[in-house]
């Protein structure tokens, strides 16, 4: 890199691509884990509602990756930002899926081992979506120089507790 003297945009692109490779690799590892789960539950009956939800999660995770790749190829900041917004839907689907597992298992409509494996599938799809979001964030970095803020939001209860002990005097018991 030093011999070529890249300008800021080129340097951002090289750094982003180096980081994206890890995201792609981890998504591939999760896809391999999905295949292993499929082998474990092969032949077990699946509740139609669970089957539909998990298929929807797979389609949403795939849509996130397609959009992230298109954003990268086209250097499209708005498409990359859309990927970040699309992830909220996948996260909501995972929560709905886990709730449905509990409901279906309560009615003894699914074996506990199969339910656990399906929970792993939901988690794998959610993580695949998160990796697509990370790629989209890198695309935004390349195009605009934008760096995502990964700070945890402050909780109001923490602020109140900090204010009561900030003066150095112990709070009354």
mmCIF file of N, CA, C and O in Angstrom, residues 52-107:
data_model
loop_
_atom_site.group_PDB
_atom_site.id
_atom_site.type_symbol
_atom_site.label_atom_id
_atom_site.label_comp_id
_atom_site.label_asym_id
_atom_site.label_seq_id
_atom_site.Cartn_x
_atom_site.Cartn_y
_atom_site.Cartn_z
ATOM 1 N N UNK A 52 -42.984 -22.286 7.649
ATOM 2 C CA UNK A 52 -43.195 -21.043 6.910
ATOM 3 C C UNK A 52 -42.348 -19.895 7.449
ATOM 4 O O UNK A 52 -41.777 -19.121 6.685
ATOM 5 N N UNK A 53 -42.268 -19.798 8.791
ATOM 6 C CA UNK A 53 -41.471 -18.726 9.389
ATOM 7 C C UNK A 53 -39.988 -18.872 9.074
ATOM 8 O O UNK A 53 -39.314 -17.896 8.751
ATOM 9 N N UNK A 54 -39.497 -20.097 9.157
ATOM 10 C CA UNK A 54 -38.064 -20.295 8.912
ATOM 11 C C UNK A 54 -37.736 -20.081 7.435
ATOM 12 O O UNK A 54 -36.675 -19.559 7.098
ATOM 13 N N UNK A 55 -38.655 -20.451 6.558
ATOM 14 C CA UNK A 55 -38.443 -20.187 5.127
ATOM 15 C C UNK A 55 -38.405 -18.681 4.876
ATOM 16 O O UNK A 55 -37.563 -18.187 4.109
ATOM 17 N N UNK A 56 -39.282 -17.943 5.554
ATOM 18 C CA UNK A 56 -39.281 -16.485 5.423
ATOM 19 C C UNK A 56 -37.995 -15.865 5.936
ATOM 20 O O UNK A 56 -37.470 -14.912 5.348
ATOM 21 N N UNK A 57 -37.476 -16.411 7.023
ATOM 22 C CA UNK A 57 -36.208 -15.903 7.549
ATOM 23 C C UNK A 57 -35.073 -16.156 6.568
ATOM 24 O O UNK A 57 -34.208 -15.296 6.377
ATOM 25 N N UNK A 58 -35.075 -17.328 5.946
ATOM 26 C CA UNK A 58 -34.044 -17.626 4.954
ATOM 27 C C UNK A 58 -34.107 -16.675 3.770
ATOM 28 O O UNK A 58 -33.080 -16.177 3.289
ATOM 29 N N UNK A 59 -35.330 -16.395 3.326
ATOM 30 C CA UNK A 59 -35.498 -15.470 2.200
ATOM 31 C C UNK A 59 -35.055 -14.058 2.579
ATOM 32 O O UNK A 59 -34.425 -13.360 1.786
ATOM 33 N N UNK A 60 -35.371 -13.636 3.803
ATOM 34 C CA UNK A 60 -34.979 -12.292 4.247
ATOM 35 C C UNK A 60 -33.460 -12.189 4.382
ATOM 36 O O UNK A 60 -32.866 -11.175 3.988
ATOM 37 N N UNK A 61 -32.816 -13.210 4.949
ATOM 38 C CA UNK A 61 -31.357 -13.195 5.069
ATOM 39 C C UNK A 61 -30.713 -13.139 3.684
ATOM 40 O O UNK A 61 -29.745 -12.400 3.465
ATOM 41 N N UNK A 62 -31.261 -13.889 2.743
ATOM 42 C CA UNK A 62 -30.749 -13.864 1.374
ATOM 43 C C UNK A 62 -30.947 -12.476 0.758
ATOM 44 O O UNK A 62 -30.046 -11.957 0.097
ATOM 45 N N UNK A 63 -32.096 -11.861 0.995
ATOM 46 C CA UNK A 63 -32.368 -10.523 0.450
ATOM 47 C C UNK A 63 -31.379 -9.499 1.010
ATOM 48 O O UNK A 63 -30.925 -8.602 0.288
ATOM 49 N N UNK A 64 -31.031 -9.629 2.289
ATOM 50 C CA UNK A 64 -30.051 -8.723 2.876
ATOM 51 C C UNK A 64 -28.702 -8.854 2.182
ATOM 52 O O UNK A 64 -28.057 -7.854 1.853
ATOM 53 N N UNK A 65 -28.270 -10.101 1.946
ATOM 54 C CA UNK A 65 -26.984 -10.305 1.289
ATOM 55 C C UNK A 65 -26.999 -9.814 -0.155
ATOM 56 O O UNK A 65 -26.032 -9.204 -0.616
ATOM 57 N N UNK A 66 -28.085 -10.061 -0.873
ATOM 58 C CA UNK A 66 -28.183 -9.591 -2.263
ATOM 59 C C UNK A 66 -28.087 -8.067 -2.295
ATOM 60 O O UNK A 66 -27.332 -7.493 -3.093
ATOM 61 N N UNK A 67 -28.809 -7.412 -1.399
ATOM 62 C CA UNK A 67 -28.774 -5.944 -1.364
ATOM 63 C C UNK A 67 -27.391 -5.432 -0.957
ATOM 64 O O UNK A 67 -26.912 -4.431 -1.508
ATOM 65 N N UNK A 68 -26.743 -6.095 -0.005
ATOM 66 C CA UNK A 68 -25.403 -5.678 0.416
ATOM 67 C C UNK A 68 -24.400 -5.820 -0.722
ATOM 68 O O UNK A 68 -23.566 -4.939 -0.941
ATOM 69 N N UNK A 69 -24.495 -6.916 -1.461
ATOM 70 C CA UNK A 69 -23.580 -7.125 -2.589
ATOM 71 C C UNK A 69 -23.849 -6.105 -3.687
ATOM 72 O O UNK A 69 -22.915 -5.533 -4.261
ATOM 73 N N UNK A 70 -25.127 -5.857 -3.975
ATOM 74 C CA UNK A 70 -25.460 -4.846 -4.984
ATOM 75 C C UNK A 70 -24.958 -3.471 -4.560
ATOM 76 O O UNK A 70 -24.437 -2.715 -5.383
ATOM 77 N N UNK A 71 -25.108 -3.139 -3.280
ATOM 78 C CA UNK A 71 -24.611 -1.849 -2.778
ATOM 79 C C UNK A 71 -23.106 -1.749 -2.968
ATOM 80 O O UNK A 71 -22.585 -0.693 -3.359
ATOM 81 N N UNK A 72 -22.398 -2.845 -2.729
ATOM 82 C CA UNK A 72 -20.947 -2.857 -2.911
ATOM 83 C C UNK A 72 -20.569 -2.683 -4.379
ATOM 84 O O UNK A 72 -19.731 -1.853 -4.720
ATOM 85 N N UNK A 73 -21.195 -3.467 -5.246
ATOM 86 C CA UNK A 73 -20.867 -3.419 -6.676
ATOM 87 C C UNK A 73 -21.160 -2.038 -7.254
ATOM 88 O O UNK A 73 -20.392 -1.507 -8.055
ATOM 89 N N UNK A 74 -22.273 -1.435 -6.819
ATOM 90 C CA UNK A 74 -22.709 -0.152 -7.364
ATOM 91 C C UNK A 74 -22.196 1.052 -6.568
ATOM 92 O O UNK A 74 -22.492 2.195 -6.933
ATOM 93 N N UNK A 75 -21.457 0.810 -5.468
ATOM 94 C CA UNK A 75 -21.040 1.886 -4.569
ATOM 95 C C UNK A 75 -22.234 2.774 -4.210
ATOM 96 O O UNK A 75 -22.181 3.996 -4.316
ATOM 97 N N UNK A 76 -23.317 2.128 -3.777
ATOM 98 C CA UNK A 76 -24.584 2.802 -3.531
ATOM 99 C C UNK A 76 -24.829 2.944 -2.027
ATOM 100 O O UNK A 76 -25.182 1.976 -1.346
ATOM 101 N N UNK A 77 -24.648 4.158 -1.533
ATOM 102 C CA UNK A 77 -24.835 4.434 -0.110
ATOM 103 C C UNK A 77 -26.278 4.209 0.335
ATOM 104 O O UNK A 77 -26.527 3.655 1.397
ATOM 105 N N UNK A 78 -27.232 4.613 -0.479
ATOM 106 C CA UNK A 78 -28.639 4.469 -0.072
ATOM 107 C C UNK A 78 -29.053 3.007 -0.006
ATOM 108 O O UNK A 78 -29.818 2.608 0.881
ATOM 109 N N UNK A 79 -28.559 2.191 -0.920
ATOM 110 C CA UNK A 79 -28.875 0.757 -0.869
ATOM 111 C C UNK A 79 -28.227 0.117 0.361
ATOM 112 O O UNK A 79 -28.828 -0.742 1.012
ATOM 113 N N UNK A 80 -27.025 0.557 0.682
ATOM 114 C CA UNK A 80 -26.361 0.045 1.885
ATOM 115 C C UNK A 80 -27.141 0.435 3.135
ATOM 116 O O UNK A 80 -27.312 -0.376 4.047
ATOM 117 N N UNK A 81 -27.636 1.663 3.177
ATOM 118 C CA UNK A 81 -28.434 2.101 4.321
ATOM 119 C C UNK A 81 -29.732 1.300 4.419
ATOM 120 O O UNK A 81 -30.204 1.008 5.520
ATOM 121 N N UNK A 82 -30.293 0.931 3.279
ATOM 122 C CA UNK A 82 -31.520 0.131 3.270
ATOM 123 C C UNK A 82 -31.288 -1.248 3.880
ATOM 124 O O UNK A 82 -32.166 -1.794 4.552
ATOM 125 N N UNK A 83 -30.115 -1.822 3.659
ATOM 126 C CA UNK A 83 -29.789 -3.131 4.237
ATOM 127 C C UNK A 83 -29.860 -3.046 5.753
ATOM 128 O O UNK A 83 -30.405 -3.936 6.415
ATOM 129 N N UNK A 84 -29.338 -1.973 6.288
ATOM 130 C CA UNK A 84 -29.343 -1.793 7.736
ATOM 131 C C UNK A 84 -30.778 -1.746 8.245
ATOM 132 O O UNK A 84 -31.110 -2.348 9.271
ATOM 133 N N UNK A 85 -31.654 -1.071 7.511
ATOM 134 C CA UNK A 85 -33.068 -1.005 7.902
ATOM 135 C C UNK A 85 -33.763 -2.356 7.727
ATOM 136 O O UNK A 85 -34.635 -2.716 8.524
ATOM 137 N N UNK A 86 -33.402 -3.102 6.692
ATOM 138 C CA UNK A 86 -34.028 -4.403 6.426
ATOM 139 C C UNK A 86 -33.741 -5.413 7.537
ATOM 140 O O UNK A 86 -34.515 -6.340 7.764
ATOM 141 N N UNK A 87 -32.621 -5.236 8.227
ATOM 142 C CA UNK A 87 -32.237 -6.178 9.264
ATOM 143 C C UNK A 87 -33.228 -6.180 10.429
ATOM 144 O O UNK A 87 -33.422 -7.209 11.071
ATOM 145 N N UNK A 88 -33.864 -5.060 10.679
ATOM 146 C CA UNK A 88 -34.840 -5.000 11.774
ATOM 147 C C UNK A 88 -35.978 -5.991 11.534
ATOM 148 O O UNK A 88 -36.483 -6.606 12.480
ATOM 149 N N UNK A 89 -36.366 -6.166 10.278
ATOM 150 C CA UNK A 89 -37.432 -7.125 9.959
ATOM 151 C C UNK A 89 -36.975 -8.551 10.256
ATOM 152 O O UNK A 89 -37.739 -9.352 10.816
ATOM 153 N N UNK A 90 -35.743 -8.870 9.917
ATOM 154 C CA UNK A 90 -35.218 -10.214 10.188
ATOM 155 C C UNK A 90 -35.126 -10.452 11.698
ATOM 156 O O UNK A 90 -35.462 -11.545 12.174
ATOM 157 N N UNK A 91 -34.705 -9.454 12.445
ATOM 158 C CA UNK A 91 -34.642 -9.593 13.905
ATOM 159 C C UNK A 91 -36.031 -9.850 14.493
ATOM 160 O O UNK A 91 -36.194 -10.686 15.382
ATOM 161 N N UNK A 92 -37.031 -9.129 13.972
ATOM 162 C CA UNK A 92 -38.405 -9.332 14.442
ATOM 163 C C UNK A 92 -38.903 -10.729 14.083
ATOM 164 O O UNK A 92 -39.621 -11.365 14.875
ATOM 165 N N UNK A 93 -38.525 -11.212 12.921
ATOM 166 C CA UNK A 93 -38.923 -12.565 12.511
ATOM 167 C C UNK A 93 -38.322 -13.610 13.443
ATOM 168 O O UNK A 93 -38.981 -14.600 13.781
ATOM 169 N N UNK A 94 -37.081 -13.396 13.871
ATOM 170 C CA UNK A 94 -36.459 -14.350 14.780
ATOM 171 C C UNK A 94 -37.210 -14.383 16.111
ATOM 172 O O UNK A 94 -37.484 -15.459 16.648
ATOM 173 N N UNK A 95 -37.567 -13.222 16.637
ATOM 174 C CA UNK A 95 -38.317 -13.177 17.895
ATOM 175 C C UNK A 95 -39.663 -13.886 17.751
ATOM 176 O O UNK A 95 -40.079 -14.639 18.627
ATOM 177 N N UNK A 96 -40.329 -13.647 16.623
ATOM 178 C CA UNK A 96 -41.617 -14.300 16.368
ATOM 179 C C UNK A 96 -41.432 -15.810 16.262
ATOM 180 O O UNK A 96 -42.247 -16.583 16.770
ATOM 181 N N UNK A 97 -40.353 -16.241 15.629
ATOM 182 C CA UNK A 97 -40.090 -17.667 15.466
ATOM 183 C C UNK A 97 -39.885 -18.340 16.830
ATOM 184 O O UNK A 97 -40.453 -19.404 17.090
ATOM 185 N N UNK A 98 -39.088 -17.723 17.688
ATOM 186 C CA UNK A 98 -38.834 -18.304 19.010
ATOM 187 C C UNK A 98 -40.136 -18.384 19.807
ATOM 188 O O UNK A 98 -40.414 -19.389 20.459
ATOM 189 N N UNK A 99 -40.949 -17.342 19.743
ATOM 190 C CA UNK A 99 -42.250 -17.354 20.424
ATOM 191 C C UNK A 99 -43.123 -18.489 19.890
ATOM 192 O O UNK A 99 -43.786 -19.196 20.649
ATOM 193 N N UNK A 100 -43.096 -18.679 18.579
ATOM 194 C CA UNK A 100 -43.898 -19.739 17.961
ATOM 195 C C UNK A 100 -43.406 -21.116 18.384
ATOM 196 O O UNK A 100 -44.211 -22.027 18.597
ATOM 197 N N UNK A 101 -42.090 -21.275 18.536
ATOM 198 C CA UNK A 101 -41.557 -22.560 19.025
ATOM 199 C C UNK A 101 -42.157 -22.883 20.384
ATOM 200 O O UNK A 101 -42.596 -24.012 20.639
ATOM 201 N N UNK A 102 -42.184 -21.905 21.276
ATOM 202 C CA UNK A 102 -42.755 -22.141 22.608
ATOM 203 C C UNK A 102 -44.231 -22.504 22.511
ATOM 204 O O UNK A 102 -44.699 -23.408 23.210
ATOM 205 N N UNK A 103 -44.961 -21.802 21.672
ATOM 206 C CA UNK A 103 -46.391 -22.081 21.522
ATOM 207 C C UNK A 103 -46.633 -23.482 20.968
ATOM 208 O O UNK A 103 -47.481 -24.221 21.471
ATOM 209 N N UNK A 104 -45.894 -23.834 19.938
ATOM 210 C CA UNK A 104 -46.071 -25.136 19.297
ATOM 211 C C UNK A 104 -45.639 -26.252 20.251
ATOM 212 O O UNK A 104 -46.306 -27.278 20.368
ATOM 213 N N UNK A 105 -44.526 -26.041 20.967
ATOM 214 C CA UNK A 105 -44.055 -27.062 21.900
ATOM 215 C C UNK A 105 -45.034 -27.231 23.066
ATOM 216 O O UNK A 105 -45.226 -28.350 23.561
ATOM 217 N N UNK A 106 -45.684 -26.148 23.483
ATOM 218 C CA UNK A 106 -46.663 -26.240 24.579
ATOM 219 C C UNK A 106 -47.829 -27.150 24.209
ATOM 220 O O UNK A 106 -48.421 -27.782 25.078
ATOM 221 N N UNK A 107 -48.131 -27.219 22.925
ATOM 222 C CA UNK A 107 -49.212 -28.093 22.459
ATOM 223 C C UNK A 107 -48.683 -29.454 22.016
ATOM 224 O O UNK A 107 -49.378 -30.214 21.351
#
